[in-house]
Coordinates of C-alpha atoms in Angstrom, one line a residue:
Chain Y
X1 CA 88.7 111.2 120.8
X2 CA 84.9 111.6 120.7
X3 CA 85.0 109.8 117.4
X4 CA 86.8 106.8 118.9
X5 CA 84.2 106.6 121.8
X6 CA 81.4 106.9 119.3
X7 CA 82.8 104.2 117.0
X8 CA 83.5 101.8 119.9
X9 CA 80.1 102.3 121.4
X10 CA 78.4 101.8 118.1
X11 CA 80.5 98.8 117.0
X12 CA 80.2 97.0 120.4
X13 CA 76.5 97.9 120.7
X14 CA 75.8 96.6 117.2
X15 CA 77.8 93.4 117.8
X16 CA 75.9 92.8 121.1
X17 CA 72.6 93.4 119.4
X18 CA 73.5 91.0 116.6
X19 CA 74.6 88.3 119.0
X20 CA 71.6 88.9 121.3
X21 CA 69.2 88.6 118.4
X22 CA 71.0 85.4 117.3
X23 CA 70.7 83.9 120.7
X24 CA 67.1 84.9 121.1
X25 CA 66.4 83.1 117.8
X26 CA 68.4 80.1 118.9
X27 CA 66.6 79.8 122.2
X28 CA 63.3 79.6 120.4
X29 CA 64.6 77.2 117.8
X30 CA 66.4 74.9 120.3
X31 CA 63.8 75.3 123.1
X32 CA 63.7 72.2 125.2
X33 CA 60.2 71.2 126.1
X34 CA 60.3 70.7 129.8
X35 CA 57.4 69.7 131.9
X36 CA 55.7 73.1 132.5
X37 CA 54.9 71.9 136.0
X38 CA 58.7 71.9 136.8
X39 CA 58.9 75.6 136.0
X40 CA 55.7 76.3 137.8
X41 CA 56.8 74.6 141.0
X42 CA 60.2 76.3 140.7
X43 CA 58.3 79.6 140.7
X44 CA 56.5 78.9 143.9
X45 CA 59.4 77.5 145.8
X46 CA 61.3 80.0 148.0
X47 CA 64.3 80.0 145.8
X48 CA 66.7 80.0 148.7
X49 CA 68.4 76.9 147.4
X50 CA 69.1 75.9 151.0
X51 CA 69.2 72.2 150.3
X52 CA 67.2 71.4 153.4
X53 CA 64.9 69.1 151.3
X54 CA 67.9 67.0 150.4
X55 CA 67.9 67.9 146.7
X56 CA 70.4 70.2 145.0
X57 CA 68.6 73.4 145.1
X58 CA 65.0 74.4 144.4
X59 CA 65.0 73.3 140.8
X60 CA 66.3 69.9 141.8
X61 CA 63.3 69.5 144.2
X62 CA 60.9 70.8 141.5
X63 CA 62.1 68.1 139.1
X64 CA 61.8 65.5 141.9
X65 CA 58.3 66.5 142.8
X66 CA 57.2 66.2 139.2
X67 CA 58.8 62.8 138.8
X68 CA 57.0 61.7 142.0
X69 CA 60.2 61.1 143.9
X70 CA 59.5 63.8 146.5
X71 CA 56.3 64.7 148.3
X72 CA 54.6 68.0 147.7
X73 CA 55.4 68.9 151.3
X74 CA 59.1 68.4 150.9
X75 CA 60.0 72.0 151.1
X76 CA 60.6 72.7 154.8
X77 CA 61.3 76.4 154.4
X78 CA 58.2 77.1 152.4
X79 CA 56.0 75.2 154.9
X80 CA 52.3 74.6 154.4
X81 CA 51.8 77.6 152.2
X82 CA 54.2 76.4 149.6
X83 CA 53.0 72.8 149.9
X84 CA 49.5 74.0 149.2
X85 CA 50.6 75.8 146.0
X86 CA 52.7 72.8 144.8
X87 CA 49.8 70.5 145.5
X88 CA 47.6 72.7 143.3
X89 CA 50.1 72.5 140.5
X90 CA 50.4 68.8 140.9
X91 CA 46.7 68.4 141.1
X92 CA 46.7 66.6 144.4
X93 CA 45.5 67.7 147.8
X94 CA 48.1 68.8 150.3
X95 CA 45.9 66.5 152.5
X96 CA 46.8 68.5 155.6
X97 CA 49.7 66.1 156.1
X98 CA 52.1 68.9 156.3
X99 CA 54.6 68.0 158.9
X100 CA 54.3 70.1 162.0
X101 CA 56.6 73.0 161.9
X102 CA 60.1 72.4 163.1
X103 CA 62.0 75.0 164.9
X104 CA 65.7 75.1 165.8
X105 CA 66.3 75.1 169.5
X106 CA 69.6 75.8 171.2
X107 CA 70.3 73.0 173.7
X108 CA 72.9 74.8 175.8
X109 CA 72.7 77.6 178.2
X110 CA 76.3 77.8 179.2
X111 CA 77.2 81.3 178.1
X112 CA 80.1 83.4 179.1
X113 CA 78.6 83.9 182.6
X114 CA 77.6 80.3 183.3
X115 CA 80.3 78.1 181.7
X116 CA 83.9 78.0 182.8
X117 CA 86.6 78.3 180.2
X118 CA 89.4 75.8 180.2
X119 CA 91.6 77.8 177.8
X120 CA 92.0 81.1 176.2
X121 CA 91.3 80.8 172.5
X122 CA 92.8 83.4 170.1
X123 CA 92.4 81.7 166.8
X124 CA 90.0 82.1 163.9
X125 CA 86.6 83.3 165.2
X126 CA 84.7 80.3 164.1
X127 CA 83.1 77.5 166.2
X128 CA 84.3 74.9 163.7
X129 CA 87.9 76.0 164.0
X130 CA 87.8 76.5 167.7
X131 CA 86.3 73.1 168.2
X132 CA 89.3 71.5 166.5
X133 CA 91.7 72.9 169.1
X134 CA 91.4 70.5 172.0
X135 CA 87.6 70.4 171.7
X136 CA 87.1 74.2 172.0
X137 CA 87.9 76.7 174.8
X138 CA 84.9 75.8 177.0
X139 CA 85.4 73.6 180.0
X140 CA 82.4 71.6 178.9
X141 CA 83.2 69.6 175.8
X142 CA 79.5 69.6 174.8
X143 CA 78.8 73.3 175.2
X144 CA 78.1 76.0 172.7
X145 CA 81.4 77.6 171.6
X146 CA 79.7 80.9 170.9
X147 CA 81.3 82.3 167.7
X148 CA 78.0 82.2 165.9
X149 CA 78.7 79.8 163.0
X150 CA 75.0 79.1 163.2
X151 CA 74.0 82.8 162.9
X152 CA 76.3 83.1 159.9
X153 CA 74.8 80.1 158.1
X154 CA 71.1 81.0 158.8
X155 CA 69.5 81.9 155.5
X156 CA 66.7 83.9 157.1
X157 CA 68.6 85.8 159.7
X158 CA 66.7 84.2 162.6
X159 CA 69.8 83.7 164.8
X160 CA 71.5 86.4 166.7
X161 CA 74.3 86.0 169.2
X162 CA 73.5 87.4 172.7
X163 CA 75.9 89.3 174.8
X164 CA 76.3 86.2 176.8
X165 CA 77.7 84.4 173.8
X166 CA 74.8 82.2 173.0
X167 CA 72.7 82.0 169.9
X168 CA 69.1 83.3 170.3
X169 CA 66.7 82.0 167.8
X170 CA 63.8 84.0 166.6
X171 CA 61.2 81.2 166.4
X172 CA 58.9 83.3 164.2
X173 CA 61.6 83.7 161.6
X174 CA 63.0 80.2 161.9
X175 CA 62.0 78.1 158.9
X176 CA 63.3 74.8 160.3
X177 CA 65.7 74.3 157.5
X178 CA 68.2 72.7 159.8
X179 CA 71.3 74.4 158.3
X180 CA 72.4 75.7 161.7
X181 CA 72.0 72.2 163.3
X182 CA 74.2 70.8 160.5
X183 CA 76.8 73.7 160.9
X184 CA 77.2 73.5 164.7
X185 CA 80.3 71.4 165.5
X186 CA 78.9 70.6 168.9
X187 CA 75.4 69.7 167.8
X188 CA 74.0 72.1 170.3
X189 CA 71.2 73.1 168.0
X190 CA 68.4 70.6 167.5
X191 CA 65.2 70.8 165.4
X192 CA 62.2 70.1 167.5
X193 CA 58.5 70.6 166.8
X194 CA 57.2 74.1 167.4
X195 CA 54.6 72.6 169.7
X196 CA 57.3 71.5 172.2
X197 CA 57.9 74.2 174.7
X198 CA 59.9 72.3 177.3
X199 CA 63.5 71.4 176.5
X200 CA 66.5 70.1 178.3
X201 CA 69.1 72.8 177.5
X202 CA 72.1 70.7 178.2
X203 CA 73.7 67.9 176.3
X204 CA 76.7 67.2 178.6
X205 CA 77.0 63.5 179.3
X206 CA 79.7 64.2 181.9
X207 CA 79.1 62.9 185.4
X208 CA 77.0 65.2 187.5
X209 CA 79.9 66.4 189.5
X210 CA 82.0 67.1 186.5
X211 CA 79.2 69.0 184.8
X212 CA 78.8 71.1 187.9
X213 CA 82.4 72.0 187.8
X214 CA 82.4 73.3 184.3
X215 CA 78.9 74.9 184.0
X216 CA 76.3 76.4 186.4
X217 CA 73.3 75.5 184.3
X218 CA 74.2 72.0 183.1
X219 CA 72.2 68.8 183.7
X220 CA 73.7 67.0 186.7
X221 CA 71.6 63.9 186.2
X222 CA 69.9 64.1 189.5
X223 CA 66.8 62.4 188.1
X224 CA 64.4 64.8 189.8
X225 CA 62.8 65.6 186.5
X226 CA 62.2 61.8 186.0
X227 CA 60.4 61.6 189.3
X228 CA 58.4 64.8 188.6
X229 CA 57.2 63.9 185.2
X230 CA 53.6 62.6 185.2
X231 CA 53.8 61.3 181.7
X232 CA 57.1 59.3 181.9
X233 CA 58.4 61.6 179.2
X234 CA 61.8 62.5 180.6
X235 CA 64.6 60.1 181.4
X236 CA 68.2 60.5 182.4
X237 CA 70.3 58.5 179.9
X238 CA 74.0 58.7 179.9
X239 CA 74.1 61.4 182.6
X240 CA 71.8 63.8 180.8
X241 CA 68.1 64.2 180.9
X242 CA 66.4 63.5 177.6
X243 CA 62.8 64.4 176.8
X244 CA 60.7 62.1 174.7
X245 CA 58.8 64.8 172.7
X246 CA 56.2 62.3 171.7
X247 CA 55.1 61.9 175.3
X248 CA 55.9 65.4 176.7
X249 CA 52.9 67.6 177.2
X250 CA 54.7 70.8 178.2
X251 CA 53.4 70.5 181.8
X252 CA 56.5 72.1 183.1
X253 CA 56.7 69.9 186.2
X254 CA 60.3 69.1 185.4
X255 CA 61.1 72.7 184.7
X256 CA 60.0 73.5 188.2
X257 CA 62.0 70.7 189.8
X258 CA 65.3 71.1 187.9
X259 CA 67.8 72.3 190.5
X260 CA 70.2 73.8 187.9
X261 CA 67.5 75.2 185.6
X262 CA 68.9 73.1 182.8
X263 CA 65.3 72.3 181.7
X264 CA 63.5 75.4 180.4
X265 CA 60.1 76.2 179.0
X266 CA 59.4 78.7 176.3
X267 CA 56.8 80.2 178.6
X268 CA 57.1 81.4 182.2
X269 CA 53.8 80.0 183.3
X270 CA 51.9 76.9 182.3
X271 CA 48.5 77.1 180.6
X272 CA 45.4 76.1 182.5
X273 CA 42.3 74.2 181.4
X274 CA 39.1 76.3 181.5
X275 CA 35.7 74.6 181.1
X276 CA 33.0 76.7 179.4
X277 CA 29.2 76.3 179.2
X278 CA 29.3 73.7 176.5
X279 CA 30.1 71.2 179.2
X280 CA 27.4 68.4 179.5
X281 CA 28.9 66.8 182.5
X282 CA 30.0 63.6 180.9
X283 CA 33.0 63.2 183.3
X284 CA 35.3 62.1 180.6
X285 CA 37.7 64.9 181.4
X286 CA 37.7 64.1 185.1
X287 CA 38.5 60.5 184.4
X288 CA 41.3 61.3 182.1
X289 CA 42.9 64.0 184.2
X290 CA 46.3 62.7 185.4
X291 CA 46.3 64.9 188.4
X292 CA 42.6 64.8 189.3
X293 CA 42.2 68.5 188.9
X294 CA 38.8 68.3 187.5
X295 CA 35.7 67.7 189.6
X296 CA 32.0 67.9 189.1
X297 CA 28.8 65.8 189.3
X298 CA 27.5 63.9 186.4
X299 CA 25.4 66.0 184.0
X300 CA 26.5 69.2 185.7
X301 CA 29.2 71.6 184.6
X302 CA 32.6 70.5 185.8
X303 CA 35.2 72.8 187.3
X304 CA 39.0 72.8 187.1
X305 CA 41.1 73.3 190.2
X306 CA 43.6 75.7 188.8
X307 CA 46.0 74.9 191.7
X308 CA 46.2 71.3 190.6
X309 CA 46.0 71.7 186.8
X310 CA 49.3 71.1 185.1
X311 CA 48.2 72.3 181.7
X312 CA 48.7 69.0 179.9
X313 CA 45.7 69.5 177.6
X314 CA 44.6 65.9 177.8
X315 CA 41.1 67.0 179.0
X316 CA 40.8 69.4 176.1
X317 CA 41.7 66.6 173.6
X318 CA 39.3 64.2 175.2
X319 CA 36.3 66.5 175.7
X320 CA 33.6 65.4 173.1
X321 CA 32.0 68.8 173.1
X322 CA 35.1 70.9 172.8
X323 CA 34.1 72.6 176.0
X324 CA 37.6 72.9 177.4
X325 CA 40.1 75.5 176.3
X326 CA 43.6 75.9 177.4
X327 CA 44.3 79.4 178.6
X328 CA 47.6 80.9 179.4
X329 CA 47.5 83.4 182.2
X330 CA 49.5 86.4 183.2
X331 CA 52.8 84.7 182.6
X332 CA 52.3 84.6 178.9
X333 CA 55.8 85.8 178.3
X334 CA 58.2 84.0 176.2
X335 CA 61.1 83.4 178.4
X336 CA 63.5 82.9 175.5
X337 CA 62.8 86.5 174.5
X338 CA 63.3 87.6 178.1
X339 CA 66.7 85.9 178.0
X340 CA 67.6 87.9 174.9
X341 CA 66.7 91.3 176.3
X342 CA 68.4 90.5 179.6
X343 CA 71.5 89.5 177.6
X344 CA 71.4 92.7 175.6
X345 CA 71.2 94.8 178.7
Chain U
X1 CA 96.7 73.8 100.5
X2 CA 100.0 72.6 101.9
X3 CA 100.1 75.6 104.1
X4 CA 96.7 74.8 105.5
X5 CA 97.8 71.3 106.3
X6 CA 100.8 72.8 108.1
X7 CA 98.6 75.0 110.1
X8 CA 96.3 72.2 111.1
X9 CA 99.1 69.7 111.8
X10 CA 101.0 72.4 113.6
X11 CA 98.1 73.3 116.0
X12 CA 97.2 69.6 116.6
X13 CA 100.7 68.2 117.2
X14 CA 103.5 70.7 117.3
X15 CA 101.9 73.5 119.2
X16 CA 99.1 71.6 120.8
X17 CA 97.0 74.1 122.7
X18 CA 96.8 72.0 125.8
X19 CA 100.1 70.2 125.9
X20 CA 102.5 72.7 124.4
X21 CA 100.8 76.1 124.8
X22 CA 99.3 75.1 128.2
X23 CA 95.9 76.7 127.4
X24 CA 92.6 75.2 128.5
X25 CA 94.1 73.1 131.4
X26 CA 90.9 73.3 133.4
X27 CA 88.6 71.1 131.4
X28 CA 91.7 69.0 130.5
X29 CA 92.0 68.0 134.1
X30 CA 88.3 68.4 135.1
X31 CA 86.5 66.4 132.4
X32 CA 89.1 63.8 131.5
X33 CA 87.8 61.1 133.8
X34 CA 85.8 59.3 131.2
X35 CA 86.8 58.8 127.6
X36 CA 83.3 59.3 126.3
X37 CA 82.6 62.7 128.1
X38 CA 86.2 63.8 127.4
X39 CA 85.6 63.4 123.6
X40 CA 82.2 65.0 123.8
X41 CA 83.8 67.9 125.6
X42 CA 86.5 68.0 123.0
X43 CA 83.9 68.1 120.2
X44 CA 81.9 70.9 121.9
X45 CA 85.1 72.9 122.4
X46 CA 86.2 72.2 118.8
X47 CA 82.9 73.6 117.7
X48 CA 83.3 76.7 119.8
X49 CA 86.9 77.1 118.7
X50 CA 86.1 76.9 115.0
X51 CA 83.1 79.3 115.3
X52 CA 85.3 81.6 117.4
X53 CA 88.0 81.7 114.7
X54 CA 85.4 82.7 112.1
X55 CA 83.8 85.3 114.3
X56 CA 87.0 86.8 115.6
X57 CA 88.5 87.0 112.1
X58 CA 85.6 89.2 111.0
X59 CA 85.7 91.2 114.2
X60 CA 89.4 91.7 114.2
X61 CA 89.9 92.6 110.5
X62 CA 86.6 94.2 109.7
X63 CA 85.6 96.0 112.9
X64 CA 88.5 96.5 115.2
X65 CA 91.3 97.3 112.9
X66 CA 89.6 99.5 110.4
X67 CA 88.3 101.7 113.3
X68 CA 91.6 101.4 115.2
X69 CA 89.9 99.8 118.2
X70 CA 91.9 96.7 118.5
X71 CA 94.2 98.0 121.2
X72 CA 91.5 98.3 123.9
X73 CA 88.4 96.5 122.6
X74 CA 90.0 93.3 121.4
X75 CA 89.6 91.2 124.5
X76 CA 86.1 92.6 125.4
X77 CA 84.7 91.9 122.0
X78 CA 86.3 88.5 121.8
X79 CA 84.9 87.5 125.1
X80 CA 81.5 88.8 124.1
X81 CA 81.5 86.6 121.0
X82 CA 82.8 83.5 122.9
X83 CA 80.2 83.9 125.6
X84 CA 77.4 84.1 122.9
X85 CA 78.8 81.0 121.1
X86 CA 79.0 79.0 124.3
X87 CA 75.4 79.9 125.0
X88 CA 74.5 78.6 121.6
X89 CA 76.4 75.4 122.1
X90 CA 74.8 74.9 125.5
X91 CA 71.3 75.2 124.0
X92 CA 72.1 72.8 121.2
X93 CA 73.6 70.2 123.5
X94 CA 70.7 70.5 126.0
X95 CA 68.3 70.0 123.1
X96 CA 70.2 67.1 121.4
X97 CA 71.6 65.2 124.4
X98 CA 70.5 66.1 127.9
X99 CA 72.6 63.2 129.2
X100 CA 75.7 64.8 127.8
X101 CA 74.6 68.2 129.1
X102 CA 74.5 66.6 132.6
X103 CA 77.9 64.8 132.2
X104 CA 79.7 68.0 131.1
X105 CA 78.1 69.9 134.0
X106 CA 79.7 73.1 134.9
X107 CA 82.5 72.6 132.4
X108 CA 80.2 73.4 129.5
X109 CA 79.4 77.0 130.5
X110 CA 83.1 77.2 131.6
X111 CA 84.2 76.9 127.9
X112 CA 83.4 80.6 128.0
X113 CA 86.4 81.2 130.3
X114 CA 88.5 78.5 128.7
X115 CA 91.7 80.3 127.9
X116 CA 92.2 78.1 124.8
X117 CA 89.3 79.9 123.2
X118 CA 90.5 83.4 124.0
X119 CA 94.1 82.3 123.2
X120 CA 93.0 81.2 119.8
X121 CA 91.2 84.5 119.1
X122 CA 94.3 86.5 120.1
X123 CA 96.7 84.3 118.2
X124 CA 94.6 84.7 115.0
X125 CA 95.0 88.5 115.5
X126 CA 98.7 88.3 116.2
X127 CA 99.5 85.8 113.4
X128 CA 97.4 87.9 110.9
X129 CA 95.9 84.7 109.3
X130 CA 93.4 85.1 106.4
X131 CA 89.9 83.7 106.6
X132 CA 90.7 80.2 105.5
X133 CA 93.8 80.0 107.6
X134 CA 91.9 81.2 110.6
X135 CA 89.3 78.5 110.2
X136 CA 91.9 75.9 109.7
X137 CA 93.7 77.1 112.8
X138 CA 90.6 77.0 114.9
X139 CA 89.7 73.5 113.6
X140 CA 93.3 72.3 114.3
X141 CA 93.2 73.8 117.8
X142 CA 89.9 72.0 118.5
X143 CA 91.2 68.7 117.1
X144 CA 94.4 69.1 119.2
X145 CA 92.3 69.8 122.3
X146 CA 90.1 66.8 121.6
X147 CA 93.2 64.6 121.0
X148 CA 94.8 65.8 124.3
X149 CA 91.5 65.2 126.2
X150 CA 91.1 61.7 124.6
X151 CA 94.7 60.7 125.4
X152 CA 94.4 61.9 129.0
X153 CA 91.0 60.3 129.5
X154 CA 92.3 57.0 128.1
X155 CA 95.3 57.0 130.4
X156 CA 93.2 58.0 133.4
X157 CA 90.7 55.2 132.7
X158 CA 93.5 52.7 132.7
X159 CA 95.0 54.3 135.7
X160 CA 91.9 53.5 137.7
X161 CA 93.1 49.9 137.8
X162 CA 96.7 50.9 138.3
X163 CA 98.6 50.6 141.6
X164 CA 99.2 54.3 142.3
X165 CA 101.3 55.0 145.4
X166 CA 99.1 56.4 148.1
X167 CA 100.9 59.8 148.2
X168 CA 100.3 60.3 144.5
X169 CA 96.7 59.3 144.3
X170 CA 94.1 61.7 142.9
X171 CA 95.1 65.0 141.4
X172 CA 98.8 64.4 141.9
X173 CA 99.2 61.5 139.6
X174 CA 97.0 63.3 137.0
X175 CA 99.2 66.3 137.0
X176 CA 102.3 64.1 136.7
X177 CA 100.6 62.3 133.7
X178 CA 99.8 65.7 132.2
X179 CA 103.5 66.7 132.5
X180 CA 104.7 63.5 130.9
X181 CA 102.2 63.9 128.1
X182 CA 103.3 67.4 127.6
X183 CA 107.0 66.3 127.4
X184 CA 106.0 63.7 124.8
X185 CA 104.4 66.3 122.7
X186 CA 107.5 68.5 122.9
X187 CA 109.0 65.8 120.8
X188 CA 107.0 67.0 117.8
X189 CA 108.7 70.4 117.9
X190 CA 110.7 71.0 114.8
X191 CA 108.5 68.7 112.8
X192 CA 107.1 71.6 110.8
X193 CA 109.0 74.8 110.2
X194 CA 106.8 77.4 111.6

């Protein structure tokens, strides 16, 4: 018996060794000379093969970058760090043109507590499957179904499902690959710039009354946000408020006005402008302030009226001396995280 | 000599690996869309089949049987050899024709799990062929495979222009075609006394 084991081990081992050696020789002999940059780029890419760049896997992107068909910043997951490395390999500068970081945001707040169900669903626990049965169990045809298809598809584990049946996105972990947005059958997840703090968390284009019937936190198209916005950045289109992120300056005026709390901000309190001693009294800030919160005499240090300041940062951008900083006060708490812990409790 | 011809003709026509023994259906249906790639796939598989017949002959009659291992190590060792050979073919094709490498795609590494190859190895062991016969058998199997692929691809290329009923479009008509081809090949049975 021992003899049989010994012989089989030896013969198979010998055979494998022989074949391995043969293959090793062949791989040298038939080595294909690829552009070494392709391999180098492949090395620095995250290797998640998520496909967010639009190429089939990381090696596909590496080849495209070398051929010049893709920009060095194409990898969304890797972000600026990877873009920098790829730029070094390609011998170009990353030129700081890295797109601003995108983060997935959940545009629905209608969880178990807020949204009314129209039916009792007992099928496969998947949003995609549930959405095929008469548009899903929720009364709102636009709402999050809550089986967490997005959490399942997230390659970095940034999405967890709260007790309230809504996805909670860890914005630190989120790489902005957009797989969750693609997976969601209700398109409730959107990629927005990490800079944007204020979002309309409702996509229901139902009439205001109908929205109110199915969800406590839906946008009822009352247009109060439109009137409150100092920057003309939010508009009610098709019975739902939509923020123009190019114009929005996170002033949170609309957040305060929204009667159903459908518009939220990532932070509980807005930031305030603070003028330091670099101020030369040029009055540029005072002229540009949309709410006239800055006052002061020419050539003297200006002051900000914190009551009036809406934290739009226009003054900070306009100040030629960089004398204005935007400071967030006591309320520097991420409300999204608060939601999460409240939900867990 | 006559016997060798019988073996080759037998494995090409009478007991065609794809159409009579129903081995290697996966690439037969998967890569038979274009005549050119189908023939290339056939040639690659023929190479693997012939090399496998050589390798398995030595393994079966010089390693496995003398040591009495053929009962439990046969399939393991054959798969090992086949996998190594496919790796080799992959390297050669990548070196010589990257376009072909791309066209064959996943089906190239899948020659490893092509049951025609393992089937050939096991048949050689069962039929107890000698060396020359084994090589002839492997070559014949490869030619037969290529023939079946070429026939199928030719038909499918023509079928692109044909008026296929809606319900039968796609895989359905391909499977029906494969069945008809197979029936046609059954007509060869009895051609050679095996």
